[in-house]
Amino acid sequence: MSMEPQNNEYREQRLQSMKALEEMGFAPFGRKYDHKDLARVREEFVEGETVRVAGRLLMIRRMGKMNFCTMNDGTGRFQAIFKRDELPEAQFAAFKQLNLGDIIGVEGTLFTTQRGEKSIVCKEWTMLAKALEQPPEKFHGLADQEEKYRRRYVDLMTNDESRERFFMRSNIIKETRKYLWDKGFCEVETPILQSQAGGAAAKPFETHFNALDQKMVLRIAPELYLKRLIVGGMNKVFELGKDFRNEGIDRSHNPEFTVLEVYEAYGDRTSMENIIEGLIPHLCDTVVGTRRIEYGEAKEIIDFTPPYRRVAYKDLVKELMGEDWFGLEFPVQLEKAKALAREKEVNLELDGVETELMLTHEIYDKMIEKNLRQPTFVTRLPHEFVPLAKACEDDPSLVDVFEFVVGGRELCPGYTEQNNPLEQRKALEHQAGEDTEKIDEDFISALECGMPPTGGLGIGVDRLVMLLTGCDGIRDVVLFPQMKKA
RNA sequence: GGGAGCGUAGCUCAGCUGGUAGAGCAAGUGACUCUUAAUCACUGGGUCCAGGGUUCGAAUCCCUGCGCUCCUACCA
């Protein structure tokens, strides 16, 4: 657990081996080495061809005059063979000084063993980097969660699965950009360092700007700046970047996380539904290789083939509680909910629940959303839950938004954005309460210049990656998750 | 925030009602020219997370601290 260099028998031995190599004329830390990726060597394997490869020694099977090593260069594993017959005497002798974890370059000829293992028979090898630290056990790899997160490089070098997951994350981000660029969206960058935090209800991280002697915050959402761009006539924009929220850490929350926000002028929430219905299948096709993804411990199959179900919040509630639900008296509703909860063995939290709205929402939370396994847009939510969004045209008590639910969890919301500056001010003032300083006057002022009707979308990229890689913890898809100082 | 659990060799883990610390892998030496979690023989390796307490005696029991994990609550 110590972060200081190990000072043990391994380190001593390796320092000695380093010295021995130097004395034999092998510089323990090499320079640029032109080579072919191991994955390509395997793919384009030609018996007898001479190639140069490089990588870390993962396993060494010493048999005296013929030795087998498993190398790993980050693209894949490959076997290298060190035979006395095939190597200059000095090279064969120096081979004995190699340890697990060392990085070497190998020049040799491609060869298939009797057991059919594609290999390279070494003719000449080069020391590229000596490892002074002993790598983790070859079979289990690094298993300790804490150590995996704190020393991700050790996790990456030993666990192929972990490394592949992060390459997959990189591809998801690349293909997300590509998809949006191809649809005519413009990628922008807005301030992360802001004088006031807006666009979400969350505690910001605070910092101090010395030159201006001014308190600053890290953004909690890019929303308000992106809408300014819509006002300015950048009609289709997106930003892919980090938000920071000064709140707790758990399996689905990291204080710094990656978000994608998309805004489309002259659109509405349905424009955003179309983007999700296009983007997610695109990611499935280009990155995952299937639209049917295994999810959770139960290995439940989630099918991302569009179109996705669209259903109004109230219709979902009626499906469960009966067509007449919203006409019933509150005490009747309460009894009915309790009875159903008992039947389904669900624990409803009813303390302080005094209205139809609150009760209905508790029912939705505990008994409806969890059962929406396949991709679903839940639309037409009560105004109270999303106070800043634009009301539905035909019913001012509802807002024209969706929550996109997959696997029983909300993945992302989409909005028909509020473009009436008077309504927006009212809503913001209501939210801010006493704290009127919290209102971003410049943002209101932007709206007063006239913002076209607009659809907006915000996706937690980490959670999207979790879904597509079948992980159930955010720390498994963030390279260096936030940890307490050890 | 509330609850439960964990921290032992480089790594993965055993260690019962308290009696001077164990295995596998890894390492060192030796044998072996088709191994692949190679095999075989011998050898070395520990601040039992840190600090305090109980005890003749603590990895083990108690307290405090640090870190992690799980459940639960909160979270546009």
XYZ file of C-alpha atoms (C1' of nucleotides) in Angstrom:
562
model
C 0.000 0.000 0.000
C 2.929 2.321 0.483
C 3.409 4.802 -2.338
C 7.122 4.957 -1.778
C 9.350 2.674 -3.838
C 9.460 -0.813 -2.460
C 12.665 -1.451 -0.657
C 12.788 -5.163 -0.450
C 14.577 -8.193 -1.775
C 12.980 -7.775 -5.209
C 14.211 -4.257 -5.679
C 17.688 -5.214 -4.459
C 17.846 -8.132 -6.849
C 16.635 -6.064 -9.758
C 19.116 -3.289 -9.067
C 21.820 -5.933 -9.130
C 20.475 -7.430 -12.334
C 20.490 -3.934 -13.828
C 24.133 -3.546 -12.883
C 24.966 -6.959 -14.300
C 23.315 -6.042 -17.606
C 25.293 -2.825 -17.750
C 28.512 -4.734 -17.161
C 27.579 -7.053 -19.996
C 27.112 -4.055 -22.279
C 23.316 -3.891 -22.141
C 22.027 -0.412 -21.326
C 19.061 -1.109 -19.021
C 17.016 1.811 -20.366
C 16.919 1.923 -24.138
C 15.805 4.346 -26.812
C 13.411 4.498 -29.771
C 12.702 1.045 -31.138
C 10.894 0.634 -34.476
C 8.602 -2.348 -34.204
C 5.332 -3.893 -35.254
C 2.364 -4.106 -32.857
C 1.885 -7.597 -31.449
C -1.771 -7.634 -32.473
C -0.750 -6.990 -36.093
C 2.022 -9.556 -35.946
C -0.542 -12.142 -34.926
C -3.042 -11.001 -37.527
C -0.593 -10.844 -40.437
C 1.448 -13.815 -39.308
C 3.776 -15.190 -42.021
C 5.869 -18.186 -41.030
C 9.571 -17.431 -41.295
C 9.200 -13.660 -41.693
C 11.672 -11.450 -39.840
C 10.033 -8.837 -37.607
C 10.792 -6.567 -34.681
C 8.432 -6.451 -31.724
C 8.549 -4.834 -28.314
C 6.740 -5.224 -25.052
C 6.657 -6.077 -21.396
C 7.543 -9.545 -20.147
C 4.413 -10.989 -18.542
C 5.591 -14.564 -18.050
C 8.896 -16.331 -18.432
C 9.040 -20.096 -18.738
C 12.683 -21.015 -18.419
C 13.671 -24.435 -19.645
C 17.410 -24.062 -19.687
C 18.486 -23.950 -23.307
C 15.087 -22.965 -24.634
C 12.961 -20.331 -22.933
C 9.460 -19.085 -23.594
C 8.226 -15.615 -22.721
C 4.786 -14.082 -22.975
C 5.107 -10.460 -24.045
C 2.455 -7.763 -23.940
C 2.726 -4.442 -25.763
C -0.714 -3.067 -25.010
C -2.184 -4.321 -28.300
C -2.016 -7.963 -27.328
C 0.039 -10.866 -26.059
C 2.584 -12.841 -28.030
C 5.098 -15.556 -27.286
C 8.817 -14.979 -27.772
C 11.287 -17.885 -27.750
C 14.895 -17.523 -26.633
C 16.930 -20.516 -27.837
C 20.617 -20.992 -27.226
C 21.078 -22.192 -30.817
C 19.564 -19.043 -32.275
C 21.234 -16.373 -30.138
C 24.767 -14.980 -29.860
C 26.399 -16.302 -26.704
C 26.421 -12.928 -24.913
C 22.735 -12.370 -25.698
C 21.782 -15.783 -24.397
C 23.783 -15.228 -21.229
C 22.232 -11.801 -20.635
C 18.741 -13.256 -21.029
C 19.185 -14.792 -17.580
C 19.150 -11.257 -16.133
C 15.652 -10.494 -17.406
C 12.801 -10.264 -14.920
C 9.039 -10.132 -15.169
C 7.918 -6.626 -15.988
C 11.029 -5.702 -17.980
C 10.385 -4.109 -21.360
C 12.442 -5.434 -24.230
C 12.656 -5.270 -28.014
C 12.939 -8.524 -29.926
C 14.095 -9.071 -33.477
C 13.560 -12.558 -34.864
C 11.669 -14.842 -37.166
C 8.057 -15.897 -36.896
C 7.533 -19.513 -36.020
C 4.710 -21.831 -35.002
C 5.400 -24.291 -32.193
C 4.379 -27.938 -32.273
C 1.429 -27.052 -30.084
C 0.369 -24.427 -32.630
C 1.372 -21.323 -30.681
C 2.393 -18.471 -32.953
C 5.736 -17.174 -31.710
C 8.814 -15.205 -32.569
C 12.196 -16.876 -32.280
C 14.589 -14.241 -31.022
C 17.777 -13.554 -32.973
C 18.667 -10.387 -31.106
C 17.019 -8.585 -28.241
C 17.384 -5.108 -26.778
C 16.764 -3.828 -23.278
C 14.210 -0.997 -23.410
C 13.333 -0.541 -19.740
C 14.241 -2.365 -16.580
C 11.409 -2.785 -14.077
C 12.582 -2.358 -10.497
C 9.239 -3.284 -9.041
C 7.822 -6.785 -8.989
C 4.598 -6.995 -11.027
C 1.486 -8.597 -9.483
C 0.776 -12.266 -9.739
C 0.372 -13.502 -13.302
C -2.889 -15.340 -12.885
C -5.098 -13.198 -10.674
C -3.444 -9.933 -11.671
C -4.090 -6.976 -9.440
C -7.379 -7.686 -7.680
C -7.431 -5.222 -4.792
C -9.923 -2.546 -5.845
C -8.180 0.265 -4.051
C -4.829 -0.562 -5.592
C -6.406 -0.805 -9.063
C -7.756 2.722 -8.766
C -4.766 4.324 -7.105
C -2.171 2.663 -9.314
C -4.092 2.281 -12.538
C -0.877 1.703 -14.492
C -0.369 -1.580 -12.674
C -3.960 -2.569 -13.357
C -3.584 -1.673 -17.034
C -0.335 -3.518 -17.531
C -1.619 -6.746 -16.010
C -5.359 -6.855 -16.704
C -6.174 -7.021 -20.419
C -9.850 -6.672 -19.661
C -9.313 -3.390 -17.887
C -7.123 -2.008 -20.662
C -9.631 -3.025 -23.320
C -12.421 -1.307 -21.402
C -10.559 1.995 -21.495
C -9.796 1.672 -25.200
C -13.520 1.098 -25.603
C -14.263 4.257 -23.646
C -11.933 6.179 -25.919
C -13.736 4.803 -28.967
C -17.138 5.659 -27.526
C -16.020 9.257 -27.143
C -14.485 9.328 -30.621
C -17.628 7.901 -32.241
C -19.898 10.222 -30.253
C -17.998 13.186 -31.653
C -18.036 11.721 -35.132
C -21.777 11.087 -34.999
C -22.562 14.632 -33.925
C -20.116 16.225 -36.336
C -21.669 14.192 -39.179
C -25.106 15.451 -38.147
C -23.897 19.011 -38.540
C -23.300 19.828 -34.878
C -20.472 22.124 -33.957
C -18.220 21.200 -31.054
C -17.554 24.092 -28.692
C -15.722 24.749 -25.447
C -17.197 26.985 -22.777
C -15.667 28.087 -19.485
C -15.004 25.542 -16.782
C -13.670 28.246 -14.494
C -16.658 30.451 -13.755
C -17.527 33.256 -11.359
C -20.877 31.665 -10.574
C -22.174 28.140 -11.036
C -25.380 27.565 -12.968
C -27.305 25.114 -15.088
C -27.882 22.587 -12.334
C -28.602 22.357 -8.637
C -25.350 21.137 -7.107
C -22.650 22.416 -4.805
C -19.656 23.668 -6.773
C -15.946 23.377 -6.017
C -14.597 26.768 -5.075
C -11.218 28.229 -5.872
C -9.505 31.579 -5.868
C -8.307 33.643 -8.792
C -5.221 35.457 -7.483
C -4.797 38.052 -10.229
C -8.353 39.307 -9.837
C -8.566 38.506 -6.124
C -11.893 36.899 -6.797
C -13.676 33.740 -5.789
C -14.236 31.353 -8.658
C -16.025 28.038 -9.056
C -15.632 25.037 -11.313
C -18.687 24.551 -13.470
C -21.451 22.187 -12.483
C -22.918 22.241 -16.017
C -22.146 23.978 -19.323
C -25.837 24.567 -20.051
C -26.112 28.311 -19.595
C -23.147 29.055 -21.841
C -24.331 26.700 -24.572
C -27.710 28.439 -24.621
C -25.931 31.761 -25.037
C -24.418 30.255 -28.188
C -27.872 29.285 -29.420
C -28.956 32.907 -28.902
C -25.926 33.977 -30.890
C -26.892 31.848 -33.850
C -24.709 28.785 -33.397
C -27.741 26.639 -34.049
C -26.421 23.147 -33.467
C -23.760 22.862 -30.789
C -22.412 20.291 -28.416
C -19.813 20.196 -25.707
C -18.097 17.100 -24.412
C -16.214 17.874 -21.239
C -16.012 17.748 -17.500
C -18.361 18.913 -14.809
C -17.449 19.118 -11.146
C -19.875 18.628 -8.296
C -18.877 18.985 -4.697
C -20.912 16.059 -3.462
C -20.451 12.503 -2.335
C -18.660 9.638 -4.007
C -20.393 6.324 -4.632
C -20.627 3.697 -7.303
C -22.371 5.995 -9.751
C -20.891 9.358 -8.708
C -17.400 10.718 -9.211
C -16.968 14.388 -8.256
C -15.450 15.138 -11.649
C -17.300 13.503 -14.496
C -17.687 13.729 -18.234
C -20.852 15.104 -19.767
C -22.177 15.558 -23.242
C -24.604 18.416 -23.729
C -26.295 18.947 -27.077
C -28.502 21.862 -28.171
C -30.438 22.224 -31.368
C -32.164 25.468 -32.283
C -35.612 25.279 -33.885
C -35.984 21.848 -32.314
C -37.543 20.427 -29.184
C -37.283 17.362 -26.963
C -38.252 15.106 -29.875
C -35.169 16.288 -31.779
C -33.142 15.038 -28.817
C -34.964 11.712 -28.784
C -33.940 11.308 -32.402
C -30.320 11.999 -31.515
C -30.326 9.346 -28.799
C -32.045 6.869 -31.096
C -29.319 7.512 -33.650
C -26.286 7.874 -31.402
C -26.684 4.820 -29.209
C -27.163 2.331 -32.065
C -24.199 4.016 -33.796
C -22.041 3.390 -30.712
C -23.306 -0.188 -30.491
C -22.448 -0.825 -34.132
C -19.071 0.891 -34.258
C -17.687 0.215 -30.792
C -19.489 -2.611 -29.034
C -20.220 -4.808 -32.034
C -23.758 -5.641 -30.975
C -27.000 -3.843 -30.214
C -27.950 -6.440 -27.637
C -25.933 -5.687 -24.523
C -25.591 -7.807 -21.397
C -26.373 -5.727 -18.368
C -25.855 -6.229 -14.654
C -25.119 -9.381 -12.731
C -28.182 -11.092 -14.115
C -26.719 -10.701 -17.633
C -30.042 -9.271 -18.721
C -30.143 -8.462 -22.436
C -30.913 -4.875 -23.349
C -31.730 -4.329 -26.993
C -30.749 -0.925 -28.361
C -32.339 -1.439 -31.746
C -34.560 1.609 -32.370
C -37.237 2.824 -32.199
C -37.489 3.128 -28.424
C -40.712 3.223 -26.494
C -42.148 6.665 -25.780
C -44.649 6.861 -22.966
C -46.156 9.635 -20.891
C -45.454 9.579 -17.155
C -49.147 9.518 -16.299
C -49.801 6.628 -18.669
C -47.105 4.593 -16.933
C -48.736 5.309 -13.593
C -52.169 4.342 -14.938
C -50.730 1.112 -16.318
C -49.806 0.088 -12.795
C -52.438 1.783 -10.643
C -55.467 1.689 -12.941
C -57.116 4.066 -15.392
C -59.011 5.849 -12.627
C -55.968 6.598 -10.446
C -55.870 10.340 -11.014
C -59.614 10.663 -10.226
C -59.376 8.991 -6.811
C -59.411 10.739 -3.442
C -55.966 10.923 -1.807
C -56.768 8.599 1.144
C -58.062 5.988 -1.317
C -54.910 6.367 -3.379
C -52.786 5.943 -0.289
C -54.504 2.692 0.687
C -54.277 1.353 -2.816
C -50.565 2.159 -3.013
C -49.850 0.552 0.345
C -51.750 -2.588 -0.642
C -49.881 -2.916 -3.922
C -46.534 -2.262 -2.238
C -47.216 -5.032 0.256
C -48.190 -7.383 -2.543
C -45.003 -6.591 -4.472
C -42.863 -6.509 -1.324
C -41.706 -2.988 -2.093
C -40.848 -0.579 0.683
C -42.586 2.736 -0.017
C -41.188 5.726 1.864
C -44.383 7.535 2.830
C -43.202 9.868 5.604
C -44.234 13.370 4.682
C -46.075 12.214 1.580
C -49.210 14.349 1.621
C -50.221 14.884 -1.958
C -51.154 12.890 -5.004
C -48.078 14.286 -6.717
C -45.671 13.056 -4.034
C -47.353 9.703 -3.682
C -47.422 9.136 -7.423
C -43.762 9.985 -7.668
C -42.851 7.561 -4.893
C -44.762 4.875 -6.752
C -42.960 5.782 -9.969
C -39.594 5.650 -8.232
C -40.050 2.375 -6.432
C -42.361 0.379 -8.631
C -42.272 1.725 -12.190
C -38.896 3.111 -13.225
C -37.032 0.048 -11.927
C -39.105 -2.144 -14.230
C -38.387 -0.145 -17.371
C -35.609 -2.446 -18.562
C -35.567 -1.748 -22.298
C -34.764 1.761 -23.600
C -37.725 4.038 -22.871
C -38.436 7.751 -23.142
C -40.646 8.776 -20.244
C -42.304 12.036 -21.332
C -44.637 14.740 -20.030
C -43.389 14.935 -16.451
C -45.102 17.014 -13.738
C -43.904 20.604 -13.811
C -42.832 20.411 -10.152
C -40.063 17.909 -10.923
C -38.451 19.955 -13.652
C -39.239 23.571 -12.784
C -36.964 25.159 -15.369
C -38.254 23.393 -18.484
C -40.916 24.575 -20.880
C -44.502 23.537 -20.260
C -46.386 21.217 -22.587
C -48.482 23.089 -25.113
C -51.714 21.343 -24.140
C -51.197 21.119 -20.365
C -49.316 23.716 -18.312
C -49.027 21.329 -15.351
C -46.691 19.146 -17.409
C -43.301 19.923 -18.878
C -42.195 18.938 -22.333
C -39.178 16.850 -21.367
C -38.152 13.231 -21.337
C -36.157 11.007 -19.088
C -34.399 8.300 -21.014
C -34.531 5.157 -18.877
C -32.534 1.984 -19.501
C -32.136 -1.003 -17.243
C -34.391 0.587 -14.650
C -32.199 3.651 -14.271
C -32.353 7.121 -15.716
C -29.560 7.537 -18.223
C -30.225 11.089 -19.361
C -32.815 13.824 -19.596
C -33.840 15.795 -22.662
C -35.728 19.077 -22.786
C -37.759 21.438 -24.789
C -35.881 24.414 -23.425
C -37.537 27.410 -21.844
C -36.986 30.381 -24.198
C -39.310 32.859 -22.539
C -37.013 35.108 -20.469
C -39.835 36.220 -18.168
C -40.841 32.641 -17.345
C -37.219 31.642 -16.965
C -36.539 34.481 -14.543
C -39.562 33.541 -12.480
C -38.431 29.924 -12.289
C -34.846 30.840 -11.419
C -35.967 33.299 -8.762
C -38.220 30.665 -7.274
C -35.340 28.198 -7.222
C -32.850 30.675 -5.790
C -35.211 31.759 -3.000
C -33.567 34.407 -0.844
C -30.276 33.981 -2.599
C -30.993 36.303 -5.560
C -27.291 36.759 -6.206
C -27.300 33.241 -7.574
C -29.248 34.290 -10.640
C -27.125 34.597 -13.746
C -28.348 37.970 -15.007
C -26.264 37.796 -18.143
C -27.952 34.525 -19.054
C -31.417 36.099 -18.641
C -30.180 39.015 -20.661
C -29.150 36.593 -23.422
C -32.658 35.110 -23.427
C -34.052 38.616 -23.678
C -32.231 38.961 -26.984
C -34.461 36.132 -28.211
C -33.594 32.443 -28.142
C -35.186 30.296 -30.830
C -37.185 27.286 -29.655
C -34.563 24.751 -28.732
C -34.118 21.115 -27.805
C -31.429 20.206 -25.265
C -29.843 17.034 -24.010
C -27.368 16.146 -21.295
C -25.765 12.715 -21.083
C -23.487 11.485 -18.318
C -20.805 9.956 -20.501
C -19.360 7.830 -17.701
C -22.732 6.218 -17.142
C -23.179 5.669 -20.854
C -19.811 3.935 -20.928
C -20.837 1.835 -17.923
C -23.926 0.717 -19.775
C -22.089 -0.110 -22.996
C -19.222 -1.916 -21.263
C -21.440 -3.764 -18.796
C -19.813 -2.201 -15.713
C -21.837 -1.301 -12.667
C -19.359 1.070 -11.018
C -18.231 4.464 -12.296
C -14.716 3.888 -10.956
C -14.278 1.062 -13.418
C -14.747 3.378 -16.377
C -12.799 6.387 -15.044
C -9.041 5.950 -15.364
C -8.132 7.786 -12.190
C -11.202 7.981 -9.972
C -11.185 10.400 -7.092
C -9.829 8.783 -3.920
C -9.141 10.004 -0.431
C -5.538 10.866 0.207
C -3.967 7.624 1.363
C -25.466 10.916 7.030
C -26.830 5.561 9.080
C -25.472 0.225 9.096
C -22.183 -4.051 8.022
C -17.410 -5.798 6.708
C -12.197 -5.682 5.286
C -6.636 -4.206 5.828
C -1.451 -10.553 7.128
C 5.060 -11.842 2.280
C 5.891 -8.310 -4.192
C 0.663 -10.449 -5.673
C -3.815 -13.735 -4.481
C -5.355 -15.434 0.082
C -5.601 -18.994 4.847
C -4.726 -18.223 10.044
C -10.754 -21.549 15.154
C -12.313 -20.302 21.778
C -5.489 -15.372 22.676
C 0.216 -19.284 23.018
C 6.491 -16.583 19.073
C 3.202 -16.542 11.271
C 1.156 -20.240 6.669
C -0.018 -21.803 1.305
C 0.003 -20.863 -4.018
C 2.134 -17.632 -7.427
C 6.538 -14.492 -7.559
C 12.029 -14.433 -6.038
C 17.279 -17.032 -5.407
C 20.159 -21.686 -6.610
C 20.180 -26.264 -9.436
C 17.964 -29.797 -13.522
C 15.501 -29.684 -18.267
C 15.794 -27.448 -26.380
C 8.193 -27.267 -27.929
C 6.716 -24.563 -22.870
C 2.170 -21.761 -22.375
C -1.016 -20.480 -14.942
C 5.495 -25.328 -17.576
C 7.399 -29.160 -14.152
C 10.803 -31.085 -10.183
C 14.348 -30.257 -5.844
C 16.406 -27.019 -2.249
C 16.634 -21.863 -0.087
C 15.424 -16.950 1.422
C 11.376 -13.618 2.297
C 6.710 -10.324 7.396
C 6.384 -2.858 11.167
C 0.153 -8.927 10.627
C -2.639 -0.627 8.257
C -1.118 3.034 12.479
C -1.427 4.309 17.727
C -3.142 3.112 22.526
C -5.400 -0.550 26.066
C -6.582 -5.543 28.487
C -3.259 -9.832 29.377
C 2.175 -13.622 31.857
C 1.382 -13.497 26.470
C -2.358 -10.075 20.995
C -2.514 -10.871 13.729
C -6.562 -12.681 17.047
C -10.114 -9.252 22.358
C -11.287 -3.642 23.426
C -10.700 1.769 22.090
C -9.034 5.668 18.667
C -7.304 7.066 13.926
C -6.326 6.218 8.504
C -7.769 3.792 3.994
C -10.962 0.612 1.186
C -15.506 -2.444 0.058
C -20.754 -3.496 0.343
C -25.794 -2.070 1.807
C -28.840 2.264 2.798
C -29.977 7.545 2.464
C -29.019 12.150 -0.284
C -27.935 13.955 -5.423
C -31.659 18.223 -12.477
